[in-house]
Coordinates of C-alpha atoms in Angstrom, one line a residue:
X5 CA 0.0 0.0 0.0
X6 CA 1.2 3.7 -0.6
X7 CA 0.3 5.3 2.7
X8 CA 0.6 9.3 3.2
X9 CA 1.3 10.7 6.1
X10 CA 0.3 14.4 7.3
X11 CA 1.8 16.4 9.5
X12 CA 5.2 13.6 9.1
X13 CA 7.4 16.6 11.0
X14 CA 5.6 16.7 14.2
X15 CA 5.8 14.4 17.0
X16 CA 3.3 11.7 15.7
X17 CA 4.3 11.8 12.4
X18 CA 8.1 11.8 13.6
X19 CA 7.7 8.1 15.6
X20 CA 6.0 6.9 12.6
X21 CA 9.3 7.7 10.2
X22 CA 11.1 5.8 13.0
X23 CA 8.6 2.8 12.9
X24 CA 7.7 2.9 9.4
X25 CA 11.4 2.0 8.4
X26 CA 10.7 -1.9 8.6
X27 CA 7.2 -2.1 6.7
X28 CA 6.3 -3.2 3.7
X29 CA 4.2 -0.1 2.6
X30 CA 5.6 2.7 0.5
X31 CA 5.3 5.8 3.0
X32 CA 5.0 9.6 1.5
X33 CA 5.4 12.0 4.7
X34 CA 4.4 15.5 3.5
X35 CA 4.0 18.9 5.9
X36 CA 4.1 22.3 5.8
X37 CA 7.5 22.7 7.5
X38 CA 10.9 21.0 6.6
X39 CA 13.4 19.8 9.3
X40 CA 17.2 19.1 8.1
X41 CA 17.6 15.4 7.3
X42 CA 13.8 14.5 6.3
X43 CA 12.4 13.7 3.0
X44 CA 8.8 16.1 3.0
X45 CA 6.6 16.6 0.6
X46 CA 5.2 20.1 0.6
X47 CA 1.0 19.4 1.2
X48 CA -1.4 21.8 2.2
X49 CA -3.9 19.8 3.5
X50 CA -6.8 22.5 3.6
X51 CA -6.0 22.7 -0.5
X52 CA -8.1 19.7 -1.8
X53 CA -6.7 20.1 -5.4
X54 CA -3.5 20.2 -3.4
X55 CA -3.7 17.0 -1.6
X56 CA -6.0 15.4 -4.8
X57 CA -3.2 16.0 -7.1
X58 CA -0.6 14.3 -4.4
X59 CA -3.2 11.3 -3.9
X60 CA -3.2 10.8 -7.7
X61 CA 0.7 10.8 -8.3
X62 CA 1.2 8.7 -5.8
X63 CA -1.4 6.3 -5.9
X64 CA -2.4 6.8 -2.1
X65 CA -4.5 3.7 -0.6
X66 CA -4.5 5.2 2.9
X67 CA -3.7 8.7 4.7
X68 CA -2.3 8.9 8.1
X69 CA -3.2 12.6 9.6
X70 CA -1.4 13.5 12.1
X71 CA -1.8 17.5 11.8
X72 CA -3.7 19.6 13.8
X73 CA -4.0 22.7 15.5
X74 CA -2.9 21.8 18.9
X75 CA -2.0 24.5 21.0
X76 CA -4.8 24.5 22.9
X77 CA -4.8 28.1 24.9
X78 CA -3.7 30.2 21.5
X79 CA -6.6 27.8 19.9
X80 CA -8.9 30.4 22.3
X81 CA -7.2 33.3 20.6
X82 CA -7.2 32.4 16.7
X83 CA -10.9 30.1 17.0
X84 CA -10.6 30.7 12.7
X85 CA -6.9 28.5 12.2
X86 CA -7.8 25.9 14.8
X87 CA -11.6 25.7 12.5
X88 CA -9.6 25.1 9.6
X89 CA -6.8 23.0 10.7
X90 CA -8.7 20.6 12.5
X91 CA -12.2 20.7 11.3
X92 CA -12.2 22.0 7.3
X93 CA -8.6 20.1 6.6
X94 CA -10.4 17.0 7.8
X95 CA -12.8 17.0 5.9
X96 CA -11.0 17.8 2.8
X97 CA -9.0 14.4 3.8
X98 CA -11.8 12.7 4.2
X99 CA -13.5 13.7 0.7
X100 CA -10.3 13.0 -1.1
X101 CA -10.2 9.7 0.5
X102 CA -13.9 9.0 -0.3
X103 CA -13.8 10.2 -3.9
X104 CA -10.5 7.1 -4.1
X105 CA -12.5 4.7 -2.2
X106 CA -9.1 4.9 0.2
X107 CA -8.5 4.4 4.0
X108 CA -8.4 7.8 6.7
X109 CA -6.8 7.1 10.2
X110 CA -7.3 10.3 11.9
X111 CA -6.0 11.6 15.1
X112 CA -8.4 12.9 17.3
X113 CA -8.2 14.0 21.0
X114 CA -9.8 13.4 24.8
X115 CA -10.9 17.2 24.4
X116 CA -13.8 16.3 22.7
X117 CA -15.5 15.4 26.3
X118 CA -15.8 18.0 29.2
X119 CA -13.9 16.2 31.7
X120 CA -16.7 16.2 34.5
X121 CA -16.9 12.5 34.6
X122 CA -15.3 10.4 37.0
X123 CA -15.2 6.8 34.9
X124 CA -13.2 5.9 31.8
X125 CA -15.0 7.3 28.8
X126 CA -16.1 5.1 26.3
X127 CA -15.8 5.6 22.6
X128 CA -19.9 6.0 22.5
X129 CA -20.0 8.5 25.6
X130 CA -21.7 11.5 24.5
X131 CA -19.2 14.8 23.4
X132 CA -19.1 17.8 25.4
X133 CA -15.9 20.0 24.6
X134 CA -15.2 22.8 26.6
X135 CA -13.0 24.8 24.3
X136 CA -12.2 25.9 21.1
X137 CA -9.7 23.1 20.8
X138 CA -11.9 20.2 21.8
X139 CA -14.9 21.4 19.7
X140 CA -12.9 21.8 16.5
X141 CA -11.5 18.6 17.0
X142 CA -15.2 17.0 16.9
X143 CA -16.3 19.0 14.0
X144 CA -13.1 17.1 13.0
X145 CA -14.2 13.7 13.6
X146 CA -18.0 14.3 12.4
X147 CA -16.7 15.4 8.9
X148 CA -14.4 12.5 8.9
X149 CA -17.8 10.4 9.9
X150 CA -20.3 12.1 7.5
X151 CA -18.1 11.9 4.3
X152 CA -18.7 8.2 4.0
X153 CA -15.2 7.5 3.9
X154 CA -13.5 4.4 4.8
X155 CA -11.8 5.5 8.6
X156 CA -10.2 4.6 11.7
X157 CA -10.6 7.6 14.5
X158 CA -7.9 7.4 16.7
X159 CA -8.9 9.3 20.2
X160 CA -5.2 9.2 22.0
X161 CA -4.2 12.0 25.5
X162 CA -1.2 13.4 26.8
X163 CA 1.0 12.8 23.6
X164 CA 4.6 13.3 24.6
X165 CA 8.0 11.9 22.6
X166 CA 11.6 13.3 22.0
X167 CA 10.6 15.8 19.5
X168 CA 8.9 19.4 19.6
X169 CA 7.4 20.8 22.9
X170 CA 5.4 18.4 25.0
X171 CA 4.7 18.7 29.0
X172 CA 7.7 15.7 29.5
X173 CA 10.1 17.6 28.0
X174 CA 9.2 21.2 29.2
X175 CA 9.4 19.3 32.9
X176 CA 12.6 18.0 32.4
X177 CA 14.4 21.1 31.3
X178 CA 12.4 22.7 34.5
X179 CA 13.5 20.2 36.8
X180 CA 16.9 20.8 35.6
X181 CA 17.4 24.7 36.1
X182 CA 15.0 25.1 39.2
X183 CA 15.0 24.4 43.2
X184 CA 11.0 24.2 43.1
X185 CA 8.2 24.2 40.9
X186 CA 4.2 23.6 40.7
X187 CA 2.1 21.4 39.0
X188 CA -1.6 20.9 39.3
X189 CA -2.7 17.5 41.2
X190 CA -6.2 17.7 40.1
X191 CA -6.3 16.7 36.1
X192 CA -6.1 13.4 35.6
X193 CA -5.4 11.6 32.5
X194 CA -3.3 8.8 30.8
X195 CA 0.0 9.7 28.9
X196 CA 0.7 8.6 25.6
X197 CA 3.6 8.0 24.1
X198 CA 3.8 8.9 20.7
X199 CA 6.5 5.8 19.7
X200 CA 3.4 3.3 21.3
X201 CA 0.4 5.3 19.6
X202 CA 2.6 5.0 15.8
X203 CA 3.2 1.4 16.3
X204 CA -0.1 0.5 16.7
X205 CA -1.3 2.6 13.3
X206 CA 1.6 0.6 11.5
X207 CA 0.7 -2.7 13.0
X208 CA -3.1 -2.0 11.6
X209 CA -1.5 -1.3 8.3
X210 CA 1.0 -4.5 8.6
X211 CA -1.2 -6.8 9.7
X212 CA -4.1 -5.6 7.2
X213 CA -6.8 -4.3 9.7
X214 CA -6.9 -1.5 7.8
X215 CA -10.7 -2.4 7.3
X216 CA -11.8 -2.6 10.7
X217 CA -13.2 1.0 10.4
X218 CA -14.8 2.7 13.7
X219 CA -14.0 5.3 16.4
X220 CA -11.5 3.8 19.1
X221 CA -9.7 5.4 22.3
X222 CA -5.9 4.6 22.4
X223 CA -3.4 6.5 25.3
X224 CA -1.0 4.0 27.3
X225 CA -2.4 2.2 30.2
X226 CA -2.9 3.8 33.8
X227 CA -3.7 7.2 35.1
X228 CA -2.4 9.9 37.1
X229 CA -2.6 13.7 37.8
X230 CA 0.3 15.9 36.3
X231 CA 1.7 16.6 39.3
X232 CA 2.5 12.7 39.5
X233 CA 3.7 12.9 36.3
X234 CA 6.3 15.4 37.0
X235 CA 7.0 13.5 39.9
X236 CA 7.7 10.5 38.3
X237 CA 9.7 12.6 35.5
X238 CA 11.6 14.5 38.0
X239 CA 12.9 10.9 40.2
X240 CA 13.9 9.1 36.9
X241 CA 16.2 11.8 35.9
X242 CA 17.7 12.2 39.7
X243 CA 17.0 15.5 40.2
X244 CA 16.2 17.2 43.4
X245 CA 13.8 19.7 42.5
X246 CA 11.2 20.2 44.8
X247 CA 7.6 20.0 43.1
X248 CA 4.7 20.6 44.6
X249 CA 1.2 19.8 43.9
X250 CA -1.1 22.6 42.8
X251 CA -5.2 23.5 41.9
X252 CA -5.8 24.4 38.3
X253 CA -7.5 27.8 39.9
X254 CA -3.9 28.5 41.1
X255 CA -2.6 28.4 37.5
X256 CA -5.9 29.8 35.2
X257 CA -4.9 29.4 31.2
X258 CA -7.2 30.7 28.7
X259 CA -8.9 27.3 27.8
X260 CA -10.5 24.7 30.0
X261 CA -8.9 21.6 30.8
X262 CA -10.8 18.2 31.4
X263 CA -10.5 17.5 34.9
X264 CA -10.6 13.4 34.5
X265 CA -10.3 12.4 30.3
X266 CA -9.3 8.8 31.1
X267 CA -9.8 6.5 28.3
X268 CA -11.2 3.4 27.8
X269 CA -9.3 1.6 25.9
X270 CA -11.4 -2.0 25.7
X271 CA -12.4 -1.8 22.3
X272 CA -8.9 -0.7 20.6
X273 CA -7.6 -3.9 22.8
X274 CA -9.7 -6.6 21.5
X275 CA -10.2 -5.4 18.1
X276 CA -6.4 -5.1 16.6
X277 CA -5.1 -7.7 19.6
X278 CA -2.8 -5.2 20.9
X279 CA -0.9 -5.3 24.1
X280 CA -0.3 -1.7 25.6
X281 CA 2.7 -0.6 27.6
X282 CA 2.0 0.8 31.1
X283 CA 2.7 4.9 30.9
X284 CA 5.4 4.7 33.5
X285 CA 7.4 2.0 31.5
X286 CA 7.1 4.3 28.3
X287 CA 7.9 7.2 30.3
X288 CA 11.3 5.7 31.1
X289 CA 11.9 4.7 27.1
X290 CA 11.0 7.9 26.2
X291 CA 13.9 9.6 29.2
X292 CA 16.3 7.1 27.9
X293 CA 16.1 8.4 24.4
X294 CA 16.1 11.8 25.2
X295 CA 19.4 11.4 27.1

C-alpha cells in the first residue's frame, strides 16, 4: 500500500518515520514545514486540489493525519486556524479519501469530552468540549464520519516523545534549572507516548486491519494527575527539584482543561489484539532516548 502521512514533521508523524522503516508499505510523509535530514513533501492539507493531485501521483491507498492545530490556549485566541486545521482540513482528507475509495486514520483528542466524569469514557459516551480546541477537534471527527469515507478515529491524550514541545520535556528542562516548581494535582489523564500510539497505526497497516473501520480510544495504560507525572519525571532523571502539587485555579490558562479524560481503551484492545505498555514503562523509554 502507498500510505501518506500528514503532519510527518511533528511528533506523531516523527515516531511513525522511526517505525515505518521496517514495513512493507511505501510511505510519503508531506508537511508544511521542513526539518534538516527528512524527505517532506510540501502538502497543504486544507488545499483539496493540493492533496488530490498528491493522492493521484502517488497512488495513495490510505492517509495517516497526524496534523492539527494543537496549542490549545492560543486555539482560544485564533478560534478561525484551529476551525480550519482541525475541522475543514479533515474533511477535505476525508473527501479526497472517499472520492479514491481509500482508508483515513485520523488523530483525534480526549478534548472532545468535558472532563466532568469520573469513569473511563467510552468511545460511544456522548461529546461535550469545553474549548475551542476540543470542539474543532469534533467537528473534526463528524466530517471525517459524515463523508462516508473508509476510517479509523484514533482518540489518544497526553501525547509526549523526543521531538517538539510536549509537558515531558518542558518538565525535564524545568526540573533541571529550578530548586522548586508547581504542577496541578487535580487533572487526571493517561499519557501517551507517541512511539506506542505510531506502532499501533503501522501494525493495523502490517497486519491488514486497515478495514476494521470505527471510532477507538488509544493513550497508554494507567492514570495519574500531572503533578504525578512530573513526579515521576523528575525521580527518573535524579533531580532534586522540589515539586509541589497545585489547583488548576492557582494556575488559570485561557482554555478549559478536562479534569478526568481517562480513556477506555477496551475496544482498541480486543479489536487489533494489541498489548499496551504501562505509561510509567514508556515514560522511562522515552527519558532514555532523550538522554
Amino acid at each position: 500500500m502507498n500510505v501518506l502521512v500528514t503532519g510527518a514533521n511533528g511528533q506523531l508523524g516523527r515516531e511513525l518515520r522511526n517505525q515505518a522503516s521496517g514495513s512493507p508499505h511505501r510511505f510519503i510523509f508531506s508537511d508544511v514545514t521542513s526539518v534538516p535530514g527528512l524527505d517532506t513533501v510540501f502538502l497543504d492539507i486544507t488545499n483539496i486540489d493540493a492533496v488530490r493531485l498528491v493522492a493521484e501521483s502517488e497512488g495513495v491507498d490510505v492517509i495517516v493525519n497526524c496534523a492539527a492545530y494543537t496549542d490549545v490556549d492560543r486555539a482560544e485566541d485564533d478560534p478561525a486556524m484551529a476551525e480550519l486545521l482541525n475541522h475543514t482540513a479533515a474533511g477535505v482528507l476525508a473527501k479526497v479519501c472517499s472520492e479514491r475509495d481509500s482508508t483515513l486514520v485520523h488523530i483525534s483528542t480526549d478534548y472532545i469530552f468535558s472532563g466532568e466524569g469520573c469513569v473511563p469514557y467510552r468511545e460511544d459516551d456522548a461529546p461535550s468540549p469545553r474549548s475551542v480546541y476540543g470542539s474543532t477537534k469534533l467537528a473534526g471527527e463528524e466530517s471525517v464520519l459524515h463523508s462516508g469515507c473508509s476510517s479509523i478515529i484514533l482518540r489518544t491524550a497526553w501525547l509526549y516523545s523526543p521531538y517538539g514541545k510536549n509537558f515531558v520535556k518542558t518538565i525535564a528542562r524545568l526540573v533541571d534549572e529550578k530548586e522548586q516548581i508547581k504542577v496541578v494535582f487535580d487533572q487526571c489523564g493517561s499519557p501517551t507516548y507517541a512511539a506506542d500510539l505510531a506502532a499501533l497505526i503501522v501494525k493495523i497497516l502490517d497486519k491488514n486491519m486497515i478495514e476494521r473501520c470505527g471510532v477507538y480510544h488509544f493513550t497508554d495504560e494507567g492514570a495519574i494527575s500531572w503533578y504525578d507525572f512530573a513526579m515521576a519525571i523528575r525521580d527518573l532523571l535524579g533531580s532534586l527539584c522540589e515539586v509541589l502539587p497545585c489547583r488548576s485555579e492557582d494556575y488559570p490558562a485561557r482554555a478549559r482543561r478536562p479534569h478526568y479524560s481517562v480513556l477506555d481503551k477496551s475496544l482498541v484492545k480486543e479489536t487489533f489484539d494489541v498489548k499496551i505498555p504501562h505509561w510509567y514503562d514508556s515514560l522511562k523509554e522515552c527519558l532514555e532516548r532523550m538522554k
